[in-house]
Coordinates of C-alpha atoms and ligand atoms in Angstrom, one line a residue:
M12 CA 199.8 67.2 79.3
K13 CA 200.5 69.0 82.6
K14 CA 203.5 67.9 84.5
I15 CA 202.6 66.7 88.1
L16 CA 205.4 67.1 90.6
T17 CA 205.6 64.9 93.7
R18 CA 208.1 64.6 96.5
E19 CA 208.5 62.4 99.5
F20 CA 208.9 63.5 103.1
N21 CA 208.7 62.1 106.5
Y22 CA 205.7 63.1 108.6
S23 CA 205.7 62.4 112.4
I24 CA 203.7 63.8 115.3
D25 CA 203.4 63.0 119.0
Y26 CA 200.0 63.1 120.4
Q27 CA 198.2 62.0 123.5
V28 CA 195.3 59.5 123.4
S29 CA 192.7 59.4 126.1
Y30 CA 190.9 56.1 126.6
G31 CA 188.3 57.8 128.8
E32 CA 185.8 55.4 130.2
L33 CA 187.4 52.5 128.3
S34 CA 190.5 52.8 130.5
P35 CA 189.7 49.6 132.5
F36 CA 190.3 47.6 129.4
F37 CA 193.8 49.0 128.9
E38 CA 194.6 48.8 132.6
G39 CA 193.5 45.2 132.5
L40 CA 196.1 44.4 129.8
T41 CA 198.8 45.7 132.1
K42 CA 197.7 43.1 134.7
K43 CA 197.3 40.3 132.2
K44 CA 193.5 40.5 132.3
L45 CA 191.0 40.7 129.5
M46 CA 188.2 43.1 130.5
G47 CA 184.9 43.2 128.7
T48 CA 181.4 44.4 129.7
R49 CA 178.0 42.9 130.4
C50 CA 174.7 44.6 130.3
A51 CA 173.1 44.8 133.7
A52 CA 169.6 44.5 132.2
C53 CA 169.6 42.0 129.4
K54 CA 173.0 40.3 130.2
K55 CA 174.4 40.6 126.7
S56 CA 178.2 40.5 127.1
Y57 CA 180.8 42.3 125.0
A58 CA 184.3 41.0 124.4
T59 CA 185.1 44.4 122.9
P60 CA 183.8 46.5 125.8
R61 CA 180.8 48.8 125.3
L62 CA 179.7 51.1 128.0
N63 CA 176.0 50.9 126.9
C64 CA 174.3 47.8 125.6
M65 CA 173.7 47.7 121.8
E66 CA 170.5 45.7 122.4
C67 CA 168.7 47.6 125.0
G68 CA 170.8 50.8 125.6
K69 CA 171.2 50.2 129.4
P70 CA 174.6 50.7 131.1
C71 CA 177.1 47.8 131.1
K72 CA 179.3 46.7 133.9
W73 CA 182.9 45.6 133.7
I74 CA 183.6 41.8 133.7
E75 CA 186.8 39.8 133.4
L76 CA 186.8 37.7 130.2
P77 CA 188.1 34.1 129.9
Q78 CA 191.6 33.9 128.5
E79 CA 190.9 30.9 126.3
G80 CA 188.6 30.8 123.3
K81 CA 188.2 29.5 119.8
V82 CA 189.0 30.9 116.3
H83 CA 185.7 32.2 114.9
T84 CA 187.4 33.3 111.7
W85 CA 190.8 34.5 110.6
T86 CA 192.8 36.2 107.8
T87 CA 196.4 36.7 107.0
C88 CA 197.5 40.3 106.4
H89 CA 200.3 40.9 103.9
Y90 CA 200.0 44.7 104.2
G91 CA 199.3 46.8 107.3
S92 CA 199.4 50.2 108.8
E93 CA 202.9 51.7 109.6
E94 CA 202.8 50.2 113.1
F95 CA 202.2 46.6 111.8
L96 CA 204.0 46.8 108.5
K97 CA 207.2 45.2 109.8
Q98 CA 205.2 42.3 111.2
T99 CA 203.7 41.3 107.8
P100 CA 202.5 38.7 107.1
Y101 CA 200.6 38.4 110.3
H102 CA 197.3 36.7 111.2
L103 CA 194.2 38.4 112.6
V104 CA 191.6 36.3 114.4
L105 CA 188.1 36.9 115.7
V106 CA 188.0 35.1 119.0
E107 CA 184.9 33.4 120.5
F108 CA 184.9 33.2 124.2
P109 CA 182.6 30.8 126.1
G110 CA 179.6 32.6 127.5
V111 CA 180.4 35.9 125.8
S112 CA 178.0 37.3 123.2
T113 CA 180.4 39.1 120.9
L114 CA 183.8 38.5 119.3
F115 CA 187.2 39.9 120.0
Q116 CA 189.8 40.9 117.3
S117 CA 193.4 40.1 118.0
Q118 CA 196.5 38.7 116.4
L119 CA 197.3 35.0 116.3
K120 CA 201.0 34.3 116.8
K121 CA 203.3 31.3 117.3
V122 CA 201.4 29.3 114.7
K123 CA 202.7 27.4 111.8
E124 CA 201.6 28.5 108.3
G125 CA 198.6 26.5 107.1
T126 CA 197.6 25.1 110.5
I127 CA 195.0 27.7 111.5
T128 CA 191.5 26.3 111.5
I129 CA 188.1 27.7 112.5
G130 CA 187.2 26.4 115.9
M131 CA 190.9 26.0 116.9
N132 CA 191.5 26.4 120.6
I133 CA 193.6 29.5 121.4
K134 CA 194.7 31.4 124.5
A135 CA 195.7 34.9 125.4
E136 CA 199.3 36.0 125.9
F137 CA 200.3 39.5 127.0
K138 CA 203.4 41.5 126.1
K139 CA 205.9 41.7 128.9
R140 CA 206.2 45.4 128.6
P141 CA 202.6 46.7 127.9
L142 CA 202.3 49.9 125.9
L143 CA 198.6 50.6 126.7
K144 CA 197.6 49.4 123.3
A145 CA 195.1 46.8 122.2
S146 CA 198.1 44.9 120.7
D147 CA 199.4 44.3 124.3
V148 CA 197.4 41.1 124.1
Y149 CA 197.6 38.5 121.3
F150 CA 196.6 34.9 121.0
V151 CA 198.5 31.6 120.5
P152 CA 197.4 28.0 120.0
A153 CA 196.2 26.5 123.3
Ligands
ZN203 ZN1 171.1 45.1 127.3

């Protein structure tokens, strides 16, 4: 049997991310706003913004989303990527907003274990010092 050698090492790199035409979403988070898009032609709306409609392909326009919604579904994560590992276990929710066609994924915080239910009313909160990341917004019970 061949001997397989392994070693551990730290790997770190700084890189620049461009949000391009999705920049209004991240700018919105710095102003405590949730920005989505709506198709100008068929009116389908996207809580996770899309620049072109998935239904008809026409361009979408930016809209401000409601900041309160309901839990569509949820899960508890006991493992995560390096960025979220120290937060485990944490709860991910898919948020339903009134009048919006699609769902929005976020974290649900400030909730007692065993009290999350589908249809639960929740509201957005924003980090005091935004980092231009999707995690600048999270949800709490309303
Ligand atoms: Zn459309």
